[in-house]
Coordinates of C-alpha atoms in Angstrom, one line a residue:
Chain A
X1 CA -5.3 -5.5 -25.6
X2 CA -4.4 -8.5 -27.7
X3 CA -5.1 -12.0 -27.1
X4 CA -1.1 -13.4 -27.1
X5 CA -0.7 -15.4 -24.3
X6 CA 3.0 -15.9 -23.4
X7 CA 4.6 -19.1 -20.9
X8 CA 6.0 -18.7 -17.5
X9 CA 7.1 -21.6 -15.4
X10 CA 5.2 -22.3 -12.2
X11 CA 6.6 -25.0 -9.9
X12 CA 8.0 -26.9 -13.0
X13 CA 4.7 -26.4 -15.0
X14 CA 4.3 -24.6 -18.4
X15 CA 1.4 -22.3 -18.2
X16 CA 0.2 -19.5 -20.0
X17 CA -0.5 -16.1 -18.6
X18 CA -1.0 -13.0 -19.8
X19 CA 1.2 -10.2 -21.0
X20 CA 1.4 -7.2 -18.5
X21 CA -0.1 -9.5 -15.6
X22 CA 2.0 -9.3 -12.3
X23 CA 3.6 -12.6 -11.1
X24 CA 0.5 -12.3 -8.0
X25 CA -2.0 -12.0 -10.3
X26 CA -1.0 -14.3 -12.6
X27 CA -0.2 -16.8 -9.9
X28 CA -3.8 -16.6 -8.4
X29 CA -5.3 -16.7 -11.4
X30 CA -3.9 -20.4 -12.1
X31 CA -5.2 -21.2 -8.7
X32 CA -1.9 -21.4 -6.9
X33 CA -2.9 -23.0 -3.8
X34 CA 0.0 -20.9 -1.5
X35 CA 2.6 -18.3 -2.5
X36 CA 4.9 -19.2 0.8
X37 CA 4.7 -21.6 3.7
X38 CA 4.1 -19.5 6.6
X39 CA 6.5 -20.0 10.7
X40 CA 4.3 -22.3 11.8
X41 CA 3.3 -24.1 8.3
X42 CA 0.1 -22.5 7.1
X43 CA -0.1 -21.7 3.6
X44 CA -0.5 -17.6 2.9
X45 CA -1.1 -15.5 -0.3
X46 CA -1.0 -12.1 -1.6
X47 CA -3.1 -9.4 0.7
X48 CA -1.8 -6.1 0.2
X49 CA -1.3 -6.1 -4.0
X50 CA 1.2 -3.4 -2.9
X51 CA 4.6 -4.6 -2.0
X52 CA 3.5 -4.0 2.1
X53 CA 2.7 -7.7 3.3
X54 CA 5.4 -9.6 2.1
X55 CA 3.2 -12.4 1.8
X56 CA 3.1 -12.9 -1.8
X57 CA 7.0 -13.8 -2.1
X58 CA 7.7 -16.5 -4.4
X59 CA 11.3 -17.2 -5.9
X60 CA 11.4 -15.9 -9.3
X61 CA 14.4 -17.2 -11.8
X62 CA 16.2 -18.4 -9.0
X63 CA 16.1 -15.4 -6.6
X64 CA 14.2 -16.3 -3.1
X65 CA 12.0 -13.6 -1.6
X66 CA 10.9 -12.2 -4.6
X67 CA 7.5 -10.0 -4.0
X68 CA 4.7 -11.2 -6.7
X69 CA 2.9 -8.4 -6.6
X70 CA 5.9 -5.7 -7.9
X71 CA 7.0 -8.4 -10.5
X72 CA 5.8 -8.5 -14.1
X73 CA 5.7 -11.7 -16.4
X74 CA 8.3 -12.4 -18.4
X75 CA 8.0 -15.2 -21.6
X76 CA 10.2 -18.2 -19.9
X77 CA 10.5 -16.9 -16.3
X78 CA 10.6 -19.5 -13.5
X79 CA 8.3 -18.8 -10.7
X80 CA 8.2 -21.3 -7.8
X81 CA 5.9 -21.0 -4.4
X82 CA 5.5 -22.4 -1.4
X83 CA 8.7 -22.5 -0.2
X84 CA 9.4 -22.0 3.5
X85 CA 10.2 -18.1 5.2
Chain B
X1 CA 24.8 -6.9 -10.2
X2 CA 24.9 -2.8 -11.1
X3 CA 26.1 0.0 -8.6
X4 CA 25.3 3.2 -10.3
X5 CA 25.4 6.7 -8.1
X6 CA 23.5 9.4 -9.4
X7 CA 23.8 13.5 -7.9
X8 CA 20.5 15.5 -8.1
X9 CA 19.0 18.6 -6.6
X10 CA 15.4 17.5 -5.9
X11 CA 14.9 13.4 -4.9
X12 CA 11.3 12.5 -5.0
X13 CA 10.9 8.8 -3.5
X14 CA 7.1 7.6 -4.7
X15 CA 5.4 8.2 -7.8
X16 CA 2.0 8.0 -7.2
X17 CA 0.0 11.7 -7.4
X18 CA 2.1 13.8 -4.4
X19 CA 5.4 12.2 -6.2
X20 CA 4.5 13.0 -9.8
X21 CA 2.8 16.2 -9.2
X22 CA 6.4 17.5 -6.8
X23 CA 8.9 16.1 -9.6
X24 CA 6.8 17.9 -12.0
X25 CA 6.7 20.9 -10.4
X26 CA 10.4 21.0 -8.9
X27 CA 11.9 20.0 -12.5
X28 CA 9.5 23.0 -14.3
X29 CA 11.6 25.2 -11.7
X30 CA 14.8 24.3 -12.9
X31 CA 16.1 21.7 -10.4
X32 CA 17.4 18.3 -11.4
X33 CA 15.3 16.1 -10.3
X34 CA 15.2 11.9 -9.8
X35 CA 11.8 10.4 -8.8
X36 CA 12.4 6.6 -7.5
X37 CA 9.3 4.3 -7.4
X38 CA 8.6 0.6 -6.7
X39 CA 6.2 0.2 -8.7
X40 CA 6.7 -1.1 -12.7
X41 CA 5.9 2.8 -13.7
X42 CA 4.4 5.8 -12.7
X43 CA 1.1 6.4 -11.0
X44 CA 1.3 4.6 -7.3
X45 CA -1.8 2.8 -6.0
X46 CA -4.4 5.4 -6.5
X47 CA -3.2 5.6 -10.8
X48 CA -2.1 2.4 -11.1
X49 CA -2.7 1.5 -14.8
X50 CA -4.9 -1.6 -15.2
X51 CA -4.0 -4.4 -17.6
X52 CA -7.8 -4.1 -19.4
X53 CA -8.1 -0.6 -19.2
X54 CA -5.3 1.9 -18.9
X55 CA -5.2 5.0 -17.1
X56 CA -8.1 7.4 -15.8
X57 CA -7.2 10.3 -18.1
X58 CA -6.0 12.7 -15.4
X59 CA -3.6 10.0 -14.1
X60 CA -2.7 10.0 -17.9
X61 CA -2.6 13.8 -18.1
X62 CA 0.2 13.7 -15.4
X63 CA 2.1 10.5 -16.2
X64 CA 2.4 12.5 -19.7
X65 CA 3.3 15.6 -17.8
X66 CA 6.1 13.3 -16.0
X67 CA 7.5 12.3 -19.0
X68 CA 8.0 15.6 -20.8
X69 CA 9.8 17.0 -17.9
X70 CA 13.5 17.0 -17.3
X71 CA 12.7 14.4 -14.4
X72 CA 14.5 11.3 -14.6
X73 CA 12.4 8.6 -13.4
X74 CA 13.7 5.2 -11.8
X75 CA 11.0 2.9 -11.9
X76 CA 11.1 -0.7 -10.0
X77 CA 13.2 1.1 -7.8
X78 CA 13.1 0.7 -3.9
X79 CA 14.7 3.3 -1.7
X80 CA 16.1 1.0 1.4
X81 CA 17.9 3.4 3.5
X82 CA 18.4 7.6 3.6
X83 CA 21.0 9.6 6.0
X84 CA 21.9 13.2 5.7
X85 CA 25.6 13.7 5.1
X86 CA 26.7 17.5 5.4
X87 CA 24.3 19.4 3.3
X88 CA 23.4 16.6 1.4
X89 CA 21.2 13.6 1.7
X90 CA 22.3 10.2 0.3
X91 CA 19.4 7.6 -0.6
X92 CA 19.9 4.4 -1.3
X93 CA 18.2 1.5 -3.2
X94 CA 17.8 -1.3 -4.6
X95 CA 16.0 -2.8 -7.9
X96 CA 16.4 -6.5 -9.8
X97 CA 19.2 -4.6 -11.7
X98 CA 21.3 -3.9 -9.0
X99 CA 21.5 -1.0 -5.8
X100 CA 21.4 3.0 -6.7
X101 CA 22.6 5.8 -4.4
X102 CA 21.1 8.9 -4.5
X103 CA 23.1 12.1 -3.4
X104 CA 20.7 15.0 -3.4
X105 CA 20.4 18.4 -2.1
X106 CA 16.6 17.9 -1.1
X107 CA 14.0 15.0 -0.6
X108 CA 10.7 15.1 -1.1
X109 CA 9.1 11.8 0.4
X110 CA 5.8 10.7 -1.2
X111 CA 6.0 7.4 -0.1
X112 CA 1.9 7.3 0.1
X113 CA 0.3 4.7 2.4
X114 CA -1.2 1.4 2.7
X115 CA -4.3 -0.3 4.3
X116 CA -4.9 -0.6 8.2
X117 CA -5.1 -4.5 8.1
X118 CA -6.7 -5.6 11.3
X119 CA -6.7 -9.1 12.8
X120 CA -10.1 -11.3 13.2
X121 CA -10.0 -15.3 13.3
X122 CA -9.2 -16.8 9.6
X123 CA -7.5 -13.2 8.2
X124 CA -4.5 -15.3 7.2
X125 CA -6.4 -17.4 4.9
X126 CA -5.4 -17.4 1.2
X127 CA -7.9 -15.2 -0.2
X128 CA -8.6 -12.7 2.3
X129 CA -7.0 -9.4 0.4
X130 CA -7.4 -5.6 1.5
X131 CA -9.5 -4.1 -0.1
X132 CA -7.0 -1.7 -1.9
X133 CA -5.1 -4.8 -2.2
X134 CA -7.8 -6.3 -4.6
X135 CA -8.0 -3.2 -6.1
X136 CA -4.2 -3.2 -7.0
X137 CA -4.1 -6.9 -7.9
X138 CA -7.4 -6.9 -10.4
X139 CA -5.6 -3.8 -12.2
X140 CA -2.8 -5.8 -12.3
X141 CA -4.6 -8.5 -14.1
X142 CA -6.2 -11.1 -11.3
X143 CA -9.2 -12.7 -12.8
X144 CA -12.6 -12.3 -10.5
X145 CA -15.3 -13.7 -12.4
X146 CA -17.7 -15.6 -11.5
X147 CA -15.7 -14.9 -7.8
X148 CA -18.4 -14.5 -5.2
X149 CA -16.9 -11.9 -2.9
X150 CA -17.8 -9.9 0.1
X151 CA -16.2 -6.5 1.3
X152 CA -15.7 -5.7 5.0
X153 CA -14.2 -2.5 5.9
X154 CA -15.0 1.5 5.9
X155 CA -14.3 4.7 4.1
X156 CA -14.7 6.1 0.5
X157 CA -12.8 3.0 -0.7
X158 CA -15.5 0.8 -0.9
X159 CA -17.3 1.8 -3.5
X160 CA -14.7 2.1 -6.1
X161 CA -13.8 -1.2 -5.3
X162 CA -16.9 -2.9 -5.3
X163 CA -17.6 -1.3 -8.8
X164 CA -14.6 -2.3 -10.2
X165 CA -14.6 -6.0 -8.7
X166 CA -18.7 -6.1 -10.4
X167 CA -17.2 -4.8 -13.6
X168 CA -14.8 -7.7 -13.8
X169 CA -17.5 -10.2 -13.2
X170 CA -17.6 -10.6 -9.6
X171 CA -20.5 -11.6 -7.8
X172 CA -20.5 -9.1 -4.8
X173 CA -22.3 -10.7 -2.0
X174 CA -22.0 -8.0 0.5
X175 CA -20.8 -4.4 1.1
X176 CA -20.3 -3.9 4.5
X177 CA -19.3 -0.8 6.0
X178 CA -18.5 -0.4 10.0
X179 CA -19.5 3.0 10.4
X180 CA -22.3 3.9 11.5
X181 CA -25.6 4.5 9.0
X182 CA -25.7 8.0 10.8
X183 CA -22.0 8.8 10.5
X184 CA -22.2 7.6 6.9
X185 CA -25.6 10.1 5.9
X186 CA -24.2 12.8 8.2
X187 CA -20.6 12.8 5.7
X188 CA -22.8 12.0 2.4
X189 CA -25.1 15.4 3.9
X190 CA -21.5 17.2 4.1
X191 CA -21.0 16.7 0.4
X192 CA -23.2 18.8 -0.9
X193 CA -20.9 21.3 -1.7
X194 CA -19.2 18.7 -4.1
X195 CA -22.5 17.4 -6.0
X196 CA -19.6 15.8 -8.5
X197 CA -18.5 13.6 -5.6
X198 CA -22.3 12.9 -4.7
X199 CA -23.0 11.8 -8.6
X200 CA -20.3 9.6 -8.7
X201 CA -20.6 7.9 -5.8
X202 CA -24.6 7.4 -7.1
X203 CA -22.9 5.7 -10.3
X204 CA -20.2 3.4 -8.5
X205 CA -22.9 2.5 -6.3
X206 CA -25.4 1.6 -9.4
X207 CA -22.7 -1.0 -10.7
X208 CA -22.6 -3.0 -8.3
X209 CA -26.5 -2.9 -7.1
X210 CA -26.7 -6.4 -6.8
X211 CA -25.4 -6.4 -3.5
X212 CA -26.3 -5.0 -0.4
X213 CA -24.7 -2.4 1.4
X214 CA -25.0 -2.1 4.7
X215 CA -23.7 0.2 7.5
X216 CA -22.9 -0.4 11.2
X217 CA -21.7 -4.1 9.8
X218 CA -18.2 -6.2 9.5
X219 CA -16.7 -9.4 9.2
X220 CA -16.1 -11.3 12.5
X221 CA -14.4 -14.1 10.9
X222 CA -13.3 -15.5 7.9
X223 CA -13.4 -20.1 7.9
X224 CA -11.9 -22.1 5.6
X225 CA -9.4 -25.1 5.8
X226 CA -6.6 -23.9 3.6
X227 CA -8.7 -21.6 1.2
X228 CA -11.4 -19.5 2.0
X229 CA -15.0 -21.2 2.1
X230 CA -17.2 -18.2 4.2
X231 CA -17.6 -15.3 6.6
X232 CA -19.5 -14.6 9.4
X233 CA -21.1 -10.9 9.0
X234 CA -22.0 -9.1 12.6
X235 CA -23.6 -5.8 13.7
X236 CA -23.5 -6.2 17.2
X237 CA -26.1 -7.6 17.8
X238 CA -26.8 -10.8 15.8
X239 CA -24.2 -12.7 13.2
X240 CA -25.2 -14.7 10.0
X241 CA -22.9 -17.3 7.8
X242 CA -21.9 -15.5 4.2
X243 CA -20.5 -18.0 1.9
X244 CA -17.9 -16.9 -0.1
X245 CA -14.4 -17.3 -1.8
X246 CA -12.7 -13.6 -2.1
X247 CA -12.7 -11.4 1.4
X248 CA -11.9 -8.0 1.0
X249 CA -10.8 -6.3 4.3
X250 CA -9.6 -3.1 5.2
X251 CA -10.2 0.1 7.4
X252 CA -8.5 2.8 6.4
X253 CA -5.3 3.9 5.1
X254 CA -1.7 4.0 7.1
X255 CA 0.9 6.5 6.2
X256 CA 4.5 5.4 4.8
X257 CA 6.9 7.0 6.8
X258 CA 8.9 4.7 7.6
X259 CA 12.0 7.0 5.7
X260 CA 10.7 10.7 7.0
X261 CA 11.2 8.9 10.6
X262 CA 14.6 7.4 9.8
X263 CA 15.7 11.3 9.1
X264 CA 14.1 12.2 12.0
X265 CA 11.4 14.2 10.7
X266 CA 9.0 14.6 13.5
X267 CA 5.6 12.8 13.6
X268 CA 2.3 14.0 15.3
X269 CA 1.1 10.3 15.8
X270 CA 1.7 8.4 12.4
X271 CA 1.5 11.4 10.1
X272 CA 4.8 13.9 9.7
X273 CA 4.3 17.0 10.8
X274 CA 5.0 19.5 8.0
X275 CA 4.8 23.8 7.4
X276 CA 3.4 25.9 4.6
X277 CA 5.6 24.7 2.4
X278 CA 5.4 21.0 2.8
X279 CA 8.9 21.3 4.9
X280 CA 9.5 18.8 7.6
X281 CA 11.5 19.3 11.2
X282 CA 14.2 18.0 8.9
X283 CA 15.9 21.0 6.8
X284 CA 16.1 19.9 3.6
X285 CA 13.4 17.0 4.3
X286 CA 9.8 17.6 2.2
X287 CA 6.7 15.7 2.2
X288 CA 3.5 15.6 0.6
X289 CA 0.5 13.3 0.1
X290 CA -0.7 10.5 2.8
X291 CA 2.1 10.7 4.7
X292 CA 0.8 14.5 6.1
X293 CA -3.0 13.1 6.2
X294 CA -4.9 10.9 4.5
X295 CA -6.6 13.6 2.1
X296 CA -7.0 11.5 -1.1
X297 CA -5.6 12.5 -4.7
X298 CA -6.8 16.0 -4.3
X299 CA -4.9 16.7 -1.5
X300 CA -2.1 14.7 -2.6
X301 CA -1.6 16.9 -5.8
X302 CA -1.9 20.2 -4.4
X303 CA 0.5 19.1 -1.6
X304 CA 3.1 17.4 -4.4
X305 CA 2.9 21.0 -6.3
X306 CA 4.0 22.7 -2.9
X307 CA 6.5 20.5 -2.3
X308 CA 8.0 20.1 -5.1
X309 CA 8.4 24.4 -5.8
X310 CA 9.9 24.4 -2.1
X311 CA 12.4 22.0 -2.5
X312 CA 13.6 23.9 -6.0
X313 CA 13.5 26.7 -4.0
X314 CA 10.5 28.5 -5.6
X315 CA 7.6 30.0 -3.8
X316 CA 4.2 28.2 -3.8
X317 CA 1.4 29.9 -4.8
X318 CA -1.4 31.4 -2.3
X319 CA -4.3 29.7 -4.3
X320 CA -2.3 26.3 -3.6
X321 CA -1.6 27.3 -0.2
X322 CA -5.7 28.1 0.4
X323 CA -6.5 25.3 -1.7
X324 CA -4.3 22.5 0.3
X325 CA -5.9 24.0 3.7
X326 CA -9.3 23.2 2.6
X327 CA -8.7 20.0 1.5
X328 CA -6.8 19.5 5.0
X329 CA -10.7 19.5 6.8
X330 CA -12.1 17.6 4.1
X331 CA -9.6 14.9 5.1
X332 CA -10.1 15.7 8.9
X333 CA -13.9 14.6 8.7
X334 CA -13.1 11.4 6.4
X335 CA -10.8 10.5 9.2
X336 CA -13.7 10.9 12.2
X337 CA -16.5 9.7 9.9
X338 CA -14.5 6.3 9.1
X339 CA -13.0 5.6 12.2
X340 CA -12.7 1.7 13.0
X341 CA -15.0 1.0 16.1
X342 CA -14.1 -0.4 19.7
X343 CA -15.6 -3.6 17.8
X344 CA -14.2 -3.9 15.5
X345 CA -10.2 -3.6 17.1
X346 CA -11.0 -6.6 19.6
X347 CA -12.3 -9.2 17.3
X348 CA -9.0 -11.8 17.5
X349 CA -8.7 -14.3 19.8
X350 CA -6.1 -15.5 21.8
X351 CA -5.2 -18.3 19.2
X352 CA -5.3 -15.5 16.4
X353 CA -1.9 -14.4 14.6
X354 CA -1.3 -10.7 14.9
X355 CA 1.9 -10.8 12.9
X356 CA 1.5 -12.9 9.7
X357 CA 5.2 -12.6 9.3
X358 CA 6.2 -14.4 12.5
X359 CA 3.3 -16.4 13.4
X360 CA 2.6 -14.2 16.7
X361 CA -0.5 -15.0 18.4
X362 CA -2.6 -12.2 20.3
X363 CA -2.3 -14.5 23.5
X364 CA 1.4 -14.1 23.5
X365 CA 1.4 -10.7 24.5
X366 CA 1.3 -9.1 27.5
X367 CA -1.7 -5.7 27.3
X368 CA 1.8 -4.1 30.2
X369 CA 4.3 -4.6 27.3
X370 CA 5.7 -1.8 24.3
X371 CA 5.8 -2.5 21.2
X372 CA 9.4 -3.0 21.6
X373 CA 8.9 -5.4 24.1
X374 CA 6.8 -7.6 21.6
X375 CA 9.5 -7.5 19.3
X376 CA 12.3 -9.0 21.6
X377 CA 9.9 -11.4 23.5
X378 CA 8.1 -12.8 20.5
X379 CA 9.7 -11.7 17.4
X380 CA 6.0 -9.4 16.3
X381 CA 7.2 -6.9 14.2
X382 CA 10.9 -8.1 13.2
X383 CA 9.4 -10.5 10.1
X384 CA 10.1 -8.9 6.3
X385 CA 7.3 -6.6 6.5
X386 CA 8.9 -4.6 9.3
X387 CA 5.8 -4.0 11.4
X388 CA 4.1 -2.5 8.5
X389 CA 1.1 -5.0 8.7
X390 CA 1.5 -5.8 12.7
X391 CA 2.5 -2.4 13.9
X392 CA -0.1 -0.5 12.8
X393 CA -2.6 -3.0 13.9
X394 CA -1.2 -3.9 17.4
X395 CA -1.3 0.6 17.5
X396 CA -5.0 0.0 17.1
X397 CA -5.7 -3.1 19.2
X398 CA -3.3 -3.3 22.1
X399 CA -2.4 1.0 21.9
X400 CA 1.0 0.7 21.3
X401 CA 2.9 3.5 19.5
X402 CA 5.0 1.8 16.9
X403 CA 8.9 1.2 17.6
X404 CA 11.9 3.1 16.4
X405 CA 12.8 2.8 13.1
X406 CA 15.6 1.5 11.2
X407 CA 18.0 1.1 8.5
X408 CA 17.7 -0.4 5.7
X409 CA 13.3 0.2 5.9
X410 CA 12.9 -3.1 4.5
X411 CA 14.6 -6.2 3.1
X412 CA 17.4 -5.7 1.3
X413 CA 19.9 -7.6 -0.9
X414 CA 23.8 -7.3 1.2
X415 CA 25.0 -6.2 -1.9
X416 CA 23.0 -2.8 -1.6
X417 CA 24.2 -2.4 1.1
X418 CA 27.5 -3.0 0.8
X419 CA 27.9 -1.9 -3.0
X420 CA 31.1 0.9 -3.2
X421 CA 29.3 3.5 -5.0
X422 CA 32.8 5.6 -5.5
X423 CA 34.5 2.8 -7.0
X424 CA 32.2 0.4 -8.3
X425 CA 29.9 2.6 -10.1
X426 CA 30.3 5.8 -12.8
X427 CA 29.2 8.6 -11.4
X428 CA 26.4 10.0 -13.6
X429 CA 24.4 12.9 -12.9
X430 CA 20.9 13.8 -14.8
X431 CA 20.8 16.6 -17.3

C-alpha cells in the first residue's frame, strides 16, 4: 500500500484519511465523537461494520442517511455526523 | 438519478462465498447470470478484502473465478424489494447511482447473515462493536493500536478476531467466551478429524497470547459517559471491573432472510428450509449459505455450487450432495456447542434500550405481548434497521418469533421505488 493520504471533509474540517478506508473507519479513526444523535439524544456509532445497525449513518455530499460502513472515501467528499434520526 | 432494467436467467443477490461460488457455477452452465451485492466488491463479510492486506488466497481464487465468468456483477448494489410476476421474478434495488430492476427466471439468495447482538446495560455506547463488526471495520481500515479491547461473546469467531485485532496493535485485555469450558473441550475433542482446523486455531490463539481466555465468562455491562471507559466481566458467580476502550460483543450469527420470507419461502425458525438442490418452497426461489444454517465458508461454497447448477438447470453432483450433508452436522454441533446461555439473554434492565433504532426500553414491554404488538405500542422494530438488530434479540430474550415481513426490506430512496423501469430506463440484458 502507499503512503498518499487524500482529504475528506468532516463537519466542515479538512482531514486526511486514507485511500480505500470506508467512511466508518475513517470517521473513527479521527475520533469522531458520534456518527448520529440517537430518539432520545444519546450519541451512537458504528456496531455492525456490515450495513445491519444503521447506526453508523452520517450525511455524505449532501445525502442524509448515508451508511458509513458501505461507503468508501472519496478525495473532497463531505461527510457530516451527528445529525438527528 | 439512473433507472436501468436488466433480464437474466440466474439472479444471485450476495456475494460473499454461497453468492460467488452459485454465480460461478450457474454462469459455467450456460445461464445468464447477474450477482448484486452491497458491499464495494466481491467477497461478503467472511472475504472481505482488508485495506493492509488483501485477500486470503482462496477468497482470491474465487473473486478471480467471478471475474472470468460471464457473470455480470453489480457491486454497491442493494436489492430493496422482490415479487414473482408470472414465471418470472422481478428484483429491485437501489445503489448511489440510481435504482435497478432485475427480471430473472431464478433467484438464488445468499444474502448471508449478521451477528446476534444482545442487549446488556451501556451496549449503546460508542465503541461497543460486534465482534464480526470489528472484524469488518479493521479490514476496512479502522485503526486499533495501542486500543485496549476486550471480546465478549461465543463461537469460532473469536479467535480470528482476536488475532487479527493483536496483529493490528491492539492490546487484548480479555477473551471471554460464554460457553461452557466443557462444551468448549468436548467441540475442540470433536475436531480431531480436522487436525487443520485444530492447528490453526493453536496459531490464532498464539497471536494474541497476551490475553486471557476464558470460558463460562461475559460481559454484564459496558460504563462510560458518552464513550466507553470499562466493563464488568461475570461468570456467575463473582464480577470484576475491566477497563477498557473497544468492546467487542457478539453471540452467534443470524440468517438474512429477510427476501426468501418476502417470497414466501418457508422458514423452519430463522433459517429457510431448502431440498437437495438448494430449492426453496418457492419454485424458482434458491438459497445457499447462512441463510440454510450457519455452516461457515465450507458449507457456504458447497451449498453456492448446488445452487447455482439447479437454478441453470444442471444436476449437482453426488460428491457435493454427500459433501454439503456432512458439513450440515458439523454446523449442527457449532450451533449446540455455542449456544447463548439463560444468562446471558436476561442481562438488560428495565431502563436498558432493546431497539437502538427507536430508543425502546426493556421495561416498556409487556413479557404477554407479540412481537407485532411491540411494534405498534412502542415503535421496537419499525426504526431503519427493520428489526434486524431488535428482532432477533427480543427472539432470544422475550421468545418472540419475529414479525411479518415487508416490502421494500430496508430503507429505500422513493425514487427506487417509484422509478418507471419501461420508460425511464434502456432495457439491457447481459451477454
Amino acid at each position: 500500500m502507499s503512503d498518499a493520504r487524500l482529504e475528506v471533509l468532516v463537519n466542515g474540517k479538512r482531514v486526511e484519511v486514507e485511500p480505500g478506508t470506508t467512511v466508518a473507519a475513517a470517521l473513527l479513526n479521527v475520533r469522531v465523537p458520534s456518527f448520529r444523535t440517537s430518539v432520545r439524544g444519546d450519541p451512537r456509532a458504528p456496531v455492525c461494520g456490515m450495513g445491519v445497525c444503521y447506526e453508523c449513518r452520517a450525511t455524505i455530499d449532501g445525502v442524509a442517511h448515508q451508511r458509513a460502513c458501505l461507503r468508501v472515501v472519496e478525495p473532497g467528499m463531505r461527510i457530516d455526523t451527528g445529525s438527528g434520526r | 438519478m439512473n433507472a436501468i432494467r436488466y433480464e437474466c436467467d440466474v439472479a444471485v443477490v450476495g456475494a460473499g462465498p454461497a453468492g460467488i461460488a452459485a454465480a460461478v457455477t450457474a454462469a459455467g452452465a450456460g445461464a445468464r447470470t447477474i450477482v448484486l451485492d452491497e458491499g464495494t466488491g466481491p467477497g461478503g463479510q467472511i472475504w472481505r478484502p482488508s485495506v493492509k492486506v488483501g485477500q486470503p488466497s482462496r477468497a482470491s481464487a474465487w473473486i478471480e473465478r467471478l471475474g472470468r465468468s460471464s457473470a455480470t456483477v453489480l457491486r454497491s448494489t442493494s436489492v430493496v424489494t422482490a415479487h414473482a410476476a408470472d414465471d418470472r421474478f422481478v428484483l429491485r434495488g437501489e445503489s448511489t447511482e440510481g435504482a435497478v430492476e432485475i427480471v430473472c427466471r431464478r433467484v438464488v439468495l445468499a444474502t448471508g447473515a449478521h451477528e446476534l447482538f444482545l442487549p446488556f446495560p451501556g451496549w449503546t455506547l460508542p465503541n461497543v462493536f460486534g465482534i464480526g463488526g470489528a472484524q469488518a471495520l479493521l479490514k476496512s481500515g479502522l485503526n486499533v493500536r495501542g486500543r485496549r479491547v476486550v471480546i465478549s461473546g461465543s463461537g469460532p469467531l473469536l479467535f480470528p478476531v482476536a488475532a487479527s485485532l493483536a496483529k493490528a496493535g491492539a492490546e487484548l485485555v480479555l477473551v471471554a467466551e460464554q460457553a461452557t469450558r466443557a462444551a468448549v473441550v468436548s467441540y475442540v475433542a470433536s475436531l480431531w478429524r480436522r487436525p487443520s482446523t485444530l492447528v490453526q486455531a493453536a496459531s490464532l490463539r498464539a497471536s494474541f497470547i497476551g490475553a486471557r481466555y476464558q470460558t463460562g465468562t461475559w460481559v454484564s455491562h459496558a460504563h462510560g459517559d458518552d464513550v466507553l471507559r470499562g466493563v464488568v466481566v461475570a461468570d456467575g458467580k463473582r464480577t470484576r471491573m475491566v477497563d477498557c476502550d473497544m468492546l467487542c460483543t457478539g453471540f452467534g450469527l443470524v440468517p438474512n432472510n429477510e427476501l426468501a420470507r418476502l417470497l414466501g419461502c418457508a422458514m423452519h425458525g430463522r433459517f429457510a428450509i431448502v431440498d437437495d438442490t438448494q430449492a426453496t418452497s418457492t419454485s424458482g426461489v434458491y438459497t445457499a449459505g447462512e441463510t440454510t444454517g450457519i455452516g461457515g465458508v465450507d458449507a457456504a461454497l458447497v451449498e453456492g455450487e448446488i445452487a447455482g447448477a439447479a437454478a441453470a438447470g444442471a444436476r449437482p453432483s453426488a460428491a457435493l450432495l454427500a459433501r454439503r450433508n456432512r458439513l450440515a452436522r458439523d454446523a449442527e454441533l457449532l450451533a449446540r456447542t455455542f449456544a447463548p446461555r439463560a444468562e446471558i439473554k436476561c442481562l438488560a434492565k428495565p431502563e436498558t434500550i432493546v431497539c437502538r433504532c427507536e430508543d425502546t426500553t426493556l421495561g416498556e414491554l409487556d413479557g404477554r405481548w407479540t412481537a407485532r404488538q411491540a411494534k405498534l405500542y412502542t415503535r421496537a422494530g419499525m426504526g431503519p434497521c427493520q428489526g434486524r438488530v431488535c428482532g432477533a434479540a427480543l427472539e432470544c430474550v422475550m421468545g418472540w418469533p419475529s414479525d411479518t415481513v415487508r416490502s421494500p426490506v430496508q430503507p429505500a430512496r422513493l425514487s427506487t421505488l417509484t422509478a418507471d423501469f419501461s420508460a425511464a430506463s434502456k432495457p439491457s440484458s447481459t451477454e
